[in-house]
Amino acid sequence: MASAKAEFTAFVEERGDRLLEVAWLITRHREDALDAVQDALAGLYGRWSRLPSGDEFDAYVHRTVVNACLGVIRRRPRSLPVAEPDRLRTVPVAADPTAAVDDADEVWRLCGELGPVQRTAVVLRFYGDLSYAEIGRALGCREATARSHVHRATALLRTRTEGRR
C-alpha cells in the first residue's frame, strides 16, 4: 500500500499542474477547476491499484477529469464571471503584437460561449493534443462523435471570428 501511495504522489507531482490547466480551460473558473481536479484525484486514489495501464490509463485519467469538470459546470450557477487566463495564455508572434493579443482574447471569449462538451473537445484536441479516439474515450462517446464536436466547435468559432472582422 505504501508503494501505491508513493506512485500516486509521484503521479500528482508530475501531472497535477497539467490536469489543473486542462480543468481550468474546460470550466473557465479557477476554483471550479481546483474542485474538479480534487474530485477527480480523490476518485483516482481510491481505485489506484485497479486502474488500467498504458494508453488506457491516460484515457481513464482524462475521462475522470472531464467528468469532474462537467459535473462542476452542471452544479454551478448559470452566470459566473470568467477571470482572464494568467500563465495559460500564449500569444503567437505576429507583425502587430496588439492584433495577436486581440485575436487571442477574442478566441478565448468565444470559446467561453461554446457548450461544455464542445469546449471540452476543443481543449482536449488543441491544448491537450489528444487524438479523436482519446477525446472520444474521455467524453464517453465514439471517435466520430468526438471529431464532430471538434469540427462543429471550430466551424462555429471560425464563423463568429470572421463575422466580427
Tab-separated table of N, CA and C in Angstrom:
chain	number	residue	atom	x	y	z
A	1	MET	N	0.821	-1.191	0.000
A	1	MET	CA	0.000	0.000	0.000
A	1	MET	C	0.867	1.258	0.000
A	2	ALA	N	2.003	1.205	0.689
A	2	ALA	CA	2.890	2.369	0.730
A	2	ALA	C	3.415	2.688	-0.666
A	3	SER	N	3.691	1.662	-1.490
A	3	SER	CA	4.192	1.931	-2.839
A	3	SER	C	3.087	2.532	-3.712
A	4	ALA	N	1.840	2.132	-3.505
A	4	ALA	CA	0.727	2.720	-4.262
A	4	ALA	C	0.591	4.199	-3.904
A	5	LYS	N	0.756	4.512	-2.624
A	5	LYS	CA	0.678	5.909	-2.191
A	5	LYS	C	1.816	6.713	-2.808
A	6	ALA	N	3.000	6.130	-2.836
A	6	ALA	CA	4.155	6.814	-3.425
A	6	ALA	C	3.957	7.005	-4.936
A	7	GLU	N	3.418	5.999	-5.613
A	7	GLU	CA	3.140	6.109	-7.048
A	7	GLU	C	2.126	7.215	-7.315
A	8	PHE	N	1.070	7.244	-6.505
A	8	PHE	CA	0.035	8.257	-6.673
A	8	PHE	C	0.603	9.650	-6.427
A	9	THR	N	1.396	9.794	-5.385
A	9	THR	CA	2.018	11.088	-5.077
A	9	THR	C	2.908	11.542	-6.224
A	10	ALA	N	3.692	10.624	-6.778
A	10	ALA	CA	4.561	10.964	-7.917
A	10	ALA	C	3.723	11.372	-9.126
A	11	PHE	N	2.614	10.667	-9.352
A	11	PHE	CA	1.713	10.997	-10.458
A	11	PHE	C	1.171	12.416	-10.295
A	12	VAL	N	0.711	12.748	-9.101
A	12	VAL	CA	0.145	14.081	-8.853
A	12	VAL	C	1.218	15.149	-9.022
A	13	GLU	N	2.417	14.890	-8.527
A	13	GLU	CA	3.504	15.860	-8.674
A	13	GLU	C	3.873	16.059	-10.137
A	14	GLU	N	3.846	14.985	-10.910
A	14	GLU	CA	4.230	15.052	-12.318
A	14	GLU	C	3.128	15.652	-13.198
A	15	ARG	N	1.874	15.287	-12.948
A	15	ARG	CA	0.802	15.652	-13.875
A	15	ARG	C	-0.254	16.586	-13.294
A	16	GLY	N	-0.166	16.889	-12.020
A	16	GLY	CA	-1.208	17.691	-11.366
A	16	GLY	C	-1.411	19.065	-11.979
A	17	ASP	N	-0.321	19.767	-12.279
A	17	ASP	CA	-0.442	21.106	-12.864
A	17	ASP	C	-1.106	21.049	-14.238
A	18	ARG	N	-0.741	20.066	-15.018
A	18	ARG	CA	-1.323	19.921	-16.362
A	18	ARG	C	-2.812	19.602	-16.257
A	19	LEU	N	-3.181	18.739	-15.327
A	19	LEU	CA	-4.604	18.422	-15.138
A	19	LEU	C	-5.376	19.665	-14.708
A	20	LEU	N	-4.771	20.470	-13.853
A	20	LEU	CA	-5.413	21.706	-13.412
A	20	LEU	C	-5.588	22.680	-14.575
A	21	GLU	N	-4.593	22.788	-15.435
A	21	GLU	CA	-4.710	23.669	-16.599
A	21	GLU	C	-5.836	23.223	-17.522
A	22	VAL	N	-5.917	21.921	-17.776
A	22	VAL	CA	-6.993	21.392	-18.621
A	22	VAL	C	-8.348	21.667	-17.966
A	23	ALA	N	-8.449	21.421	-16.686
A	23	ALA	CA	-9.711	21.656	-15.973
A	23	ALA	C	-10.081	23.132	-16.009
A	24	TRP	N	-9.091	24.001	-15.871
A	24	TRP	CA	-9.370	25.432	-15.916
A	24	TRP	C	-9.863	25.854	-17.293
A	25	LEU	N	-9.280	25.307	-18.340
A	25	LEU	CA	-9.718	25.643	-19.688
A	25	LEU	C	-11.140	25.145	-19.941
A	26	ILE	N	-11.504	24.031	-19.340
A	26	ILE	CA	-12.855	23.499	-19.523
A	26	ILE	C	-13.867	24.278	-18.693
A	27	THR	N	-13.557	24.511	-17.419
A	27	THR	CA	-14.521	25.159	-16.523
A	27	THR	C	-14.484	26.682	-16.639
A	28	ARG	N	-13.320	27.234	-17.032
A	28	ARG	CA	-13.108	28.683	-17.158
A	28	ARG	C	-13.211	29.403	-15.816
A	29	HIS	N	-12.949	28.691	-14.740
A	29	HIS	CA	-13.027	29.287	-13.405
A	29	HIS	C	-12.048	28.543	-12.512
A	30	ARG	N	-11.129	29.262	-11.891
A	30	ARG	CA	-10.050	28.631	-11.122
A	30	ARG	C	-10.559	27.751	-9.991
A	31	GLU	N	-11.494	28.260	-9.191
A	31	GLU	CA	-11.974	27.473	-8.048
A	31	GLU	C	-12.708	26.217	-8.517
A	32	ASP	N	-13.478	26.345	-9.598
A	32	ASP	CA	-14.154	25.166	-10.144
A	32	ASP	C	-13.140	24.143	-10.654
A	33	ALA	N	-12.080	24.632	-11.286
A	33	ALA	CA	-11.033	23.736	-11.780
A	33	ALA	C	-10.356	23.010	-10.621
A	34	LEU	N	-10.056	23.745	-9.562
A	34	LEU	CA	-9.446	23.124	-8.381
A	34	LEU	C	-10.368	22.057	-7.786
A	35	ASP	N	-11.660	22.391	-7.679
A	35	ASP	CA	-12.631	21.415	-7.160
A	35	ASP	C	-12.702	20.179	-8.043
A	36	ALA	N	-12.751	20.392	-9.357
A	36	ALA	CA	-12.869	19.269	-10.289
A	36	ALA	C	-11.640	18.357	-10.209
A	37	VAL	N	-10.458	18.946	-10.191
A	37	VAL	CA	-9.239	18.130	-10.124
A	37	VAL	C	-9.160	17.408	-8.778
A	38	GLN	N	-9.538	18.086	-7.714
A	38	GLN	CA	-9.535	17.423	-6.405
A	38	GLN	C	-10.504	16.239	-6.398
A	39	ASP	N	-11.708	16.438	-6.942
A	39	ASP	CA	-12.681	15.338	-7.020
A	39	ASP	C	-12.141	14.187	-7.859
A	40	ALA	N	-11.543	14.537	-9.000
A	40	ALA	CA	-11.009	13.511	-9.892
A	40	ALA	C	-9.871	12.735	-9.224
A	41	LEU	N	-8.953	13.458	-8.589
A	41	LEU	CA	-7.824	12.792	-7.942
A	41	LEU	C	-8.277	11.933	-6.757
A	42	ALA	N	-9.280	12.400	-6.028
A	42	ALA	CA	-9.794	11.592	-4.915
A	42	ALA	C	-10.373	10.286	-5.441
A	43	GLY	N	-11.098	10.365	-6.550
A	43	GLY	CA	-11.640	9.145	-7.152
A	43	GLY	C	-10.548	8.229	-7.676
A	44	LEU	N	-9.532	8.814	-8.290
A	44	LEU	CA	-8.423	8.010	-8.812
A	44	LEU	C	-7.651	7.335	-7.684
A	45	TYR	N	-7.431	8.053	-6.595
A	45	TYR	CA	-6.679	7.486	-5.480
A	45	TYR	C	-7.392	6.263	-4.908
A	46	GLY	N	-8.705	6.338	-4.804
A	46	GLY	CA	-9.465	5.213	-4.259
A	46	GLY	C	-9.399	3.962	-5.115
A	47	ARG	N	-9.121	4.134	-6.405
A	47	ARG	CA	-9.058	2.998	-7.330
A	47	ARG	C	-7.652	2.793	-7.905
A	48	TRP	N	-6.667	3.442	-7.331
A	48	TRP	CA	-5.331	3.493	-7.913
A	48	TRP	C	-4.780	2.121	-8.283
A	49	SER	N	-4.889	1.159	-7.406
A	49	SER	CA	-4.298	-0.161	-7.671
A	49	SER	C	-5.063	-0.938	-8.738
A	50	ARG	N	-6.277	-0.508	-9.059
A	50	ARG	CA	-7.099	-1.223	-10.046
A	50	ARG	C	-7.206	-0.491	-11.387
A	51	LEU	N	-6.487	0.604	-11.544
A	51	LEU	CA	-6.572	1.374	-12.780
A	51	LEU	C	-5.869	0.640	-13.915
A	52	PRO	N	-6.349	0.843	-15.146
A	52	PRO	CA	-5.690	0.198	-16.296
A	52	PRO	C	-4.293	0.790	-16.504
A	53	SER	N	-3.546	0.214	-17.406
A	53	SER	CA	-2.189	0.701	-17.654
A	53	SER	C	-2.075	1.214	-19.087
A	54	GLY	N	-0.959	1.846	-19.377
A	54	GLY	CA	-0.668	2.323	-20.734
A	54	GLY	C	-1.626	3.394	-21.202
A	55	ASP	N	-2.009	3.305	-22.486
A	55	ASP	CA	-2.915	4.294	-23.082
A	55	ASP	C	-4.271	4.298	-22.391
A	56	GLU	N	-4.695	3.134	-21.920
A	56	GLU	CA	-5.975	3.059	-21.220
A	56	GLU	C	-5.931	3.874	-19.923
A	57	PHE	N	-4.772	3.917	-19.281
A	57	PHE	CA	-4.614	4.713	-18.060
A	57	PHE	C	-4.826	6.188	-18.363
A	58	ASP	N	-4.156	6.693	-19.405
A	58	ASP	CA	-4.303	8.106	-19.769
A	58	ASP	C	-5.748	8.428	-20.128
A	59	ALA	N	-6.389	7.558	-20.877
A	59	ALA	CA	-7.790	7.779	-21.246
A	59	ALA	C	-8.673	7.800	-19.998
A	60	TYR	N	-8.393	6.919	-19.058
A	60	TYR	CA	-9.178	6.858	-17.819
A	60	TYR	C	-8.998	8.139	-17.002
A	61	VAL	N	-7.772	8.632	-16.929
A	61	VAL	CA	-7.495	9.860	-16.191
A	61	VAL	C	-8.216	11.027	-16.857
A	62	HIS	N	-8.093	11.129	-18.194
A	62	HIS	CA	-8.776	12.216	-18.904
A	62	HIS	C	-10.287	12.138	-18.697
A	63	ARG	N	-10.821	10.949	-18.786
A	63	ARG	CA	-12.276	10.785	-18.619
A	63	ARG	C	-12.697	11.205	-17.209
A	64	THR	N	-11.907	10.846	-16.214
A	64	THR	CA	-12.216	11.207	-14.830
A	64	THR	C	-12.201	12.720	-14.641
A	65	VAL	N	-11.195	13.385	-15.194
A	65	VAL	CA	-11.096	14.844	-15.064
A	65	VAL	C	-12.227	15.521	-15.838
A	66	VAL	N	-12.497	15.061	-17.051
A	66	VAL	CA	-13.581	15.642	-17.853
A	66	VAL	C	-14.917	15.483	-17.138
A	67	ASN	N	-15.191	14.300	-16.628
A	67	ASN	CA	-16.453	14.077	-15.910
A	67	ASN	C	-16.563	14.994	-14.697
A	68	ALA	N	-15.462	15.161	-13.971
A	68	ALA	CA	-15.476	16.046	-12.806
A	68	ALA	C	-15.728	17.492	-13.233
A	69	CYS	N	-15.117	17.924	-14.322
A	69	CYS	CA	-15.327	19.288	-14.822
A	69	CYS	C	-16.772	19.503	-15.253
A	70	LEU	N	-17.303	18.569	-16.011
A	70	LEU	CA	-18.682	18.703	-16.476
A	70	LEU	C	-19.657	18.664	-15.304
A	71	GLY	N	-19.338	17.878	-14.280
A	71	GLY	CA	-20.171	17.844	-13.080
A	71	GLY	C	-20.170	19.177	-12.353
A	72	VAL	N	-19.005	19.795	-12.256
A	72	VAL	CA	-18.895	21.108	-11.610
A	72	VAL	C	-19.674	22.148	-12.421
A	73	ILE	N	-19.557	22.093	-13.737
A	73	ILE	CA	-20.273	23.045	-14.593
A	73	ILE	C	-21.783	22.886	-14.413
A	74	ARG	N	-22.259	21.667	-14.350
A	74	ARG	CA	-23.701	21.430	-14.189
A	74	ARG	C	-24.212	21.936	-12.846
A	75	ARG	N	-23.394	21.882	-11.808
A	75	ARG	CA	-23.836	22.263	-10.465
A	75	ARG	C	-23.757	23.759	-10.182
A	76	ARG	N	-23.006	24.511	-10.971
A	76	ARG	CA	-22.792	25.913	-10.640
A	76	ARG	C	-23.906	26.798	-11.197
A	77	PRO	N	-23.999	28.006	-10.649
A	77	PRO	CA	-24.985	28.960	-11.159
A	77	PRO	C	-24.712	29.288	-12.627
A	78	ARG	N	-25.726	29.704	-13.331
A	78	ARG	CA	-25.603	29.976	-14.772
A	78	ARG	C	-24.683	31.151	-15.093
A	79	SER	N	-24.750	32.216	-14.334
A	79	SER	CA	-23.902	33.370	-14.642
A	79	SER	C	-22.721	33.389	-13.682
A	80	LEU	N	-21.548	33.232	-14.239
A	80	LEU	CA	-20.335	33.165	-13.445
A	80	LEU	C	-19.271	33.995	-14.145
A	81	PRO	N	-18.658	34.935	-13.446
A	81	PRO	CA	-17.627	35.734	-14.106
A	81	PRO	C	-16.424	34.863	-14.455
A	82	VAL	N	-15.816	35.166	-15.573
A	82	VAL	CA	-14.663	34.409	-16.035
A	82	VAL	C	-13.425	35.273	-15.891
A	83	ALA	N	-12.489	34.790	-15.114
A	83	ALA	CA	-11.234	35.519	-14.938
A	83	ALA	C	-10.378	35.333	-16.181
A	84	GLU	N	-9.573	36.321	-16.450
A	84	GLU	CA	-8.666	36.219	-17.582
A	84	GLU	C	-7.599	35.160	-17.277
A	85	PRO	N	-7.185	34.423	-18.275
A	85	PRO	CA	-6.114	33.452	-18.049
A	85	PRO	C	-4.822	34.174	-17.705
A	86	ASP	N	-4.074	33.605	-16.767
A	86	ASP	CA	-2.819	34.244	-16.406
A	86	ASP	C	-1.668	33.582	-17.155
A	87	ARG	N	-1.117	32.553	-16.631
A	87	ARG	CA	0.058	31.944	-17.277
A	87	ARG	C	-0.334	30.972	-18.372
A	88	LEU	N	-1.625	30.755	-18.581
A	88	LEU	CA	-2.058	29.773	-19.566
A	88	LEU	C	-2.062	30.325	-20.985
A	89	ARG	N	-2.153	31.622	-21.133
A	89	ARG	CA	-2.281	32.207	-22.457
A	89	ARG	C	-0.916	32.347	-23.106
A	90	THR	N	-0.825	31.927	-24.344
A	90	THR	CA	0.365	32.179	-25.128
A	90	THR	C	-0.062	33.000	-26.323
A	91	VAL	N	0.680	34.026	-26.610
A	91	VAL	CA	0.347	34.912	-27.708
A	91	VAL	C	1.291	34.605	-28.857
A	92	PRO	N	0.747	34.260	-30.032
A	92	PRO	CA	1.618	33.976	-31.170
A	92	PRO	C	2.338	35.243	-31.633
A	93	VAL	N	3.518	35.048	-32.181
A	93	VAL	CA	4.286	36.175	-32.684
A	93	VAL	C	3.648	36.625	-33.993
A	94	ALA	N	3.384	37.912	-34.103
A	94	ALA	CA	2.785	38.467	-35.307
A	94	ALA	C	3.422	39.809	-35.582
A	95	ALA	N	3.146	40.345	-36.766
A	95	ALA	CA	3.704	41.640	-37.131
A	95	ALA	C	3.213	42.720	-36.165
A	96	ASP	N	1.949	42.653	-35.801
A	96	ASP	CA	1.372	43.611	-34.861
A	96	ASP	C	1.017	42.862	-33.585
A	97	PRO	N	1.837	42.975	-32.530
A	97	PRO	CA	1.579	42.211	-31.305
A	97	PRO	C	0.219	42.500	-30.685
A	98	THR	N	-0.270	43.726	-30.825
A	98	THR	CA	-1.585	44.034	-30.246
A	98	THR	C	-2.689	43.297	-30.977
A	99	ALA	N	-2.535	43.093	-32.273
A	99	ALA	CA	-3.536	42.339	-33.037
A	99	ALA	C	-3.558	40.892	-32.577
A	100	ALA	N	-2.382	40.326	-32.311
A	100	ALA	CA	-2.321	38.940	-31.837
A	100	ALA	C	-3.006	38.796	-30.485
A	101	VAL	N	-2.794	39.771	-29.599
A	101	VAL	CA	-3.445	39.743	-28.289
A	101	VAL	C	-4.947	39.887	-28.448
A	102	ASP	N	-5.368	40.808	-29.315
A	102	ASP	CA	-6.802	40.991	-29.567
A	102	ASP	C	-7.427	39.711	-30.104
A	103	ASP	N	-6.735	39.054	-31.038
A	103	ASP	CA	-7.245	37.803	-31.601
A	103	ASP	C	-7.335	36.715	-30.538
A	104	ALA	N	-6.297	36.598	-29.718
A	104	ALA	CA	-6.298	35.584	-28.658
A	104	ALA	C	-7.420	35.850	-27.664
A	105	ASP	N	-7.630	37.121	-27.310
A	105	ASP	CA	-8.720	37.466	-26.393
A	105	ASP	C	-10.073	37.137	-26.993
A	106	GLU	N	-10.229	37.416	-28.269
A	106	GLU	CA	-11.497	37.151	-28.945
A	106	GLU	C	-11.787	35.642	-28.998
A	107	VAL	N	-10.789	34.868	-29.372
A	107	VAL	CA	-10.974	33.405	-29.425
A	107	VAL	C	-11.249	32.870	-28.034
A	108	TRP	N	-10.550	33.392	-27.040
A	108	TRP	CA	-10.774	32.945	-25.663
A	108	TRP	C	-12.206	33.220	-25.230
A	109	ARG	N	-12.695	34.427	-25.528
A	109	ARG	CA	-14.065	34.788	-25.174
A	109	ARG	C	-15.070	33.914	-25.921
A	110	LEU	N	-14.828	33.692	-27.202
A	110	LEU	CA	-15.742	32.870	-27.998
A	110	LEU	C	-15.751	31.415	-27.526
A	111	CYS	N	-14.622	30.911	-27.072
A	111	CYS	CA	-14.578	29.541	-26.524
A	111	CYS	C	-15.497	29.426	-25.313
A	112	GLY	N	-15.601	30.501	-24.563
A	112	GLY	CA	-16.487	30.506	-23.405
A	112	GLY	C	-17.947	30.414	-23.776
A	113	GLU	N	-18.276	30.770	-25.014
A	113	GLU	CA	-19.659	30.686	-25.482
A	113	GLU	C	-20.023	29.297	-25.988
A	114	LEU	N	-19.025	28.457	-26.193
A	114	LEU	CA	-19.304	27.079	-26.615
A	114	LEU	C	-19.951	26.320	-25.465
A	115	GLY	N	-20.710	25.307	-25.791
A	115	GLY	CA	-21.255	24.445	-24.753
A	115	GLY	C	-20.131	23.682	-24.071
A	116	PRO	N	-20.378	23.166	-22.866
A	116	PRO	CA	-19.307	22.497	-22.119
A	116	PRO	C	-18.671	21.317	-22.861
A	117	VAL	N	-19.459	20.530	-23.570
A	117	VAL	CA	-18.888	19.357	-24.252
A	117	VAL	C	-18.037	19.784	-25.434
A	118	GLN	N	-18.535	20.741	-26.235
A	118	GLN	CA	-17.731	21.221	-27.360
A	118	GLN	C	-16.462	21.905	-26.870
A	119	ARG	N	-16.573	22.717	-25.825
A	119	ARG	CA	-15.390	23.395	-25.276
A	119	ARG	C	-14.391	22.358	-24.776
A	120	THR	N	-14.881	21.314	-24.111
A	120	THR	CA	-14.002	20.256	-23.620
A	120	THR	C	-13.296	19.567	-24.781
A	121	ALA	N	-14.025	19.270	-25.834
A	121	ALA	CA	-13.432	18.609	-27.004
A	121	ALA	C	-12.345	19.483	-27.628
A	122	VAL	N	-12.594	20.783	-27.737
A	122	VAL	CA	-11.607	21.702	-28.311
A	122	VAL	C	-10.375	21.790	-27.417
A	123	VAL	N	-10.587	21.883	-26.108
A	123	VAL	CA	-9.454	21.960	-25.175
A	123	VAL	C	-8.613	20.692	-25.265
A	124	LEU	N	-9.263	19.530	-25.264
A	124	LEU	CA	-8.509	18.274	-25.323
A	124	LEU	C	-7.766	18.127	-26.652
A	125	ARG	N	-8.369	18.608	-27.741
A	125	ARG	CA	-7.742	18.468	-29.059
A	125	ARG	C	-6.573	19.429	-29.233
A	126	PHE	N	-6.799	20.702	-28.963
A	126	PHE	CA	-5.795	21.703	-29.304
A	126	PHE	C	-4.867	22.068	-28.155
A	127	TYR	N	-5.303	21.909	-26.931
A	127	TYR	CA	-4.421	22.171	-25.800
A	127	TYR	C	-3.804	20.872	-25.298
A	128	GLY	N	-4.635	19.851	-25.175
A	128	GLY	CA	-4.137	18.574	-24.689
A	128	GLY	C	-3.481	17.733	-25.758
A	129	ASP	N	-3.655	18.113	-27.032
A	129	ASP	CA	-3.076	17.403	-28.178
A	129	ASP	C	-3.488	15.931	-28.205
A	130	LEU	N	-4.743	15.660	-27.830
A	130	LEU	CA	-5.252	14.298	-27.847
A	130	LEU	C	-5.793	13.957	-29.226
A	131	SER	N	-5.745	12.685	-29.561
A	131	SER	CA	-6.342	12.222	-30.812
A	131	SER	C	-7.857	12.193	-30.644
A	132	TYR	N	-8.573	12.047	-31.743
A	132	TYR	CA	-10.028	11.986	-31.664
A	132	TYR	C	-10.480	10.735	-30.902
A	133	ALA	N	-9.747	9.660	-31.035
A	133	ALA	CA	-10.083	8.443	-30.283
A	133	ALA	C	-9.936	8.685	-28.787
A	134	GLU	N	-8.864	9.374	-28.394
A	134	GLU	CA	-8.651	9.681	-26.977
A	134	GLU	C	-9.710	10.652	-26.457
A	135	ILE	N	-10.088	11.618	-27.282
A	135	ILE	CA	-11.145	12.547	-26.885
A	135	ILE	C	-12.454	11.795	-26.714
A	136	GLY	N	-12.739	10.888	-27.631
A	136	GLY	CA	-13.955	10.074	-27.525
A	136	GLY	C	-13.981	9.278	-26.234
A	137	ARG	N	-12.856	8.673	-25.880
A	137	ARG	CA	-12.806	7.912	-24.623
A	137	ARG	C	-12.996	8.848	-23.430
A	138	ALA	N	-12.394	10.038	-23.491
A	138	ALA	CA	-12.514	10.988	-22.377
A	138	ALA	C	-13.943	11.496	-22.228
A	139	LEU	N	-14.633	11.675	-23.346
A	139	LEU	CA	-16.006	12.172	-23.299
A	139	LEU	C	-17.042	11.059	-23.189
A	140	GLY	N	-16.597	9.816	-23.358
A	140	GLY	CA	-17.530	8.696	-23.300
A	140	GLY	C	-18.381	8.590	-24.548
A	141	CYS	N	-17.780	8.893	-25.692
A	141	CYS	CA	-18.521	8.816	-26.951
A	141	CYS	C	-17.630	8.160	-28.009
A	142	ARG	N	-18.191	7.937	-29.181
A	142	ARG	CA	-17.418	7.349	-30.272
A	142	ARG	C	-16.428	8.369	-30.825
A	143	GLU	N	-15.407	7.872	-31.481
A	143	GLU	CA	-14.404	8.734	-32.101
A	143	GLU	C	-15.054	9.687	-33.098
A	144	ALA	N	-15.996	9.198	-33.880
A	144	ALA	CA	-16.676	10.038	-34.872
A	144	ALA	C	-17.447	11.175	-34.195
A	145	THR	N	-18.034	10.899	-33.058
A	145	THR	CA	-18.765	11.940	-32.324
A	145	THR	C	-17.790	12.978	-31.784
A	146	ALA	N	-16.646	12.539	-31.286
A	146	ALA	CA	-15.620	13.476	-30.810
A	146	ALA	C	-15.144	14.357	-31.955
A	147	ARG	N	-14.924	13.748	-33.099
A	147	ARG	CA	-14.499	14.504	-34.285
A	147	ARG	C	-15.568	15.545	-34.652
A	148	SER	N	-16.816	15.145	-34.555
A	148	SER	CA	-17.928	16.048	-34.855
A	148	SER	C	-17.985	17.214	-33.870
A	149	HIS	N	-17.781	16.929	-32.577
A	149	HIS	CA	-17.767	18.003	-31.572
A	149	HIS	C	-16.686	19.032	-31.902
A	150	VAL	N	-15.486	18.563	-32.222
A	150	VAL	CA	-14.383	19.469	-32.528
A	150	VAL	C	-14.672	20.231	-33.818
A	151	HIS	N	-15.139	19.515	-34.840
A	151	HIS	CA	-15.412	20.153	-36.128
A	151	HIS	C	-16.477	21.231	-35.988
A	152	ARG	N	-17.574	20.915	-35.315
A	152	ARG	CA	-18.648	21.896	-35.160
A	152	ARG	C	-18.205	23.100	-34.328
A	153	ALA	N	-17.428	22.838	-33.286
A	153	ALA	CA	-16.948	23.927	-32.439
A	153	ALA	C	-16.010	24.845	-33.217
A	154	THR	N	-15.073	24.272	-33.964
A	154	THR	CA	-14.137	25.116	-34.717
A	154	THR	C	-14.853	25.851	-35.845
A	155	ALA	N	-15.845	25.212	-36.467
A	155	ALA	CA	-16.623	25.897	-37.509
A	155	ALA	C	-17.377	27.078	-36.901
A	156	LEU	N	-17.950	26.882	-35.735
A	156	LEU	CA	-18.670	27.962	-35.066
A	156	LEU	C	-17.710	29.092	-34.686
A	157	LEU	N	-16.550	28.737	-34.151
A	157	LEU	CA	-15.553	29.753	-33.806
A	157	LEU	C	-15.104	30.513	-35.038
A	158	ARG	N	-14.876	29.788	-36.135
A	158	ARG	CA	-14.443	30.419	-37.377
A	158	ARG	C	-15.508	31.385	-37.903
A	159	THR	N	-16.761	30.954	-37.888
A	159	THR	CA	-17.863	31.794	-38.344
A	159	THR	C	-17.975	33.056	-37.493
A	160	ARG	N	-17.877	32.888	-36.200
A	160	ARG	CA	-18.014	34.043	-35.306
A	160	ARG	C	-16.839	35.005	-35.424
A	161	THR	N	-15.631	34.491	-35.615
A	161	THR	CA	-14.493	35.397	-35.739
A	161	THR	C	-14.505	36.100	-37.087
A	162	GLU	N	-14.912	35.418	-38.152
A	162	GLU	CA	-14.986	36.049	-39.471
A	162	GLU	C	-16.092	37.092	-39.512
A	163	GLY	N	-17.171	36.852	-38.785
A	163	GLY	CA	-18.289	37.783	-38.735
A	163	GLY	C	-17.962	39.065	-38.005
A	164	ARG	N	-16.923	39.058	-37.196
A	164	ARG	CA	-16.572	40.241	-36.399
A	164	ARG	C	-15.484	41.080	-37.057
A	165	ARG	N	-14.983	40.640	-38.187
A	165	ARG	CA	-13.888	41.389	-38.843
A	165	ARG	C	-14.401	42.276	-39.926
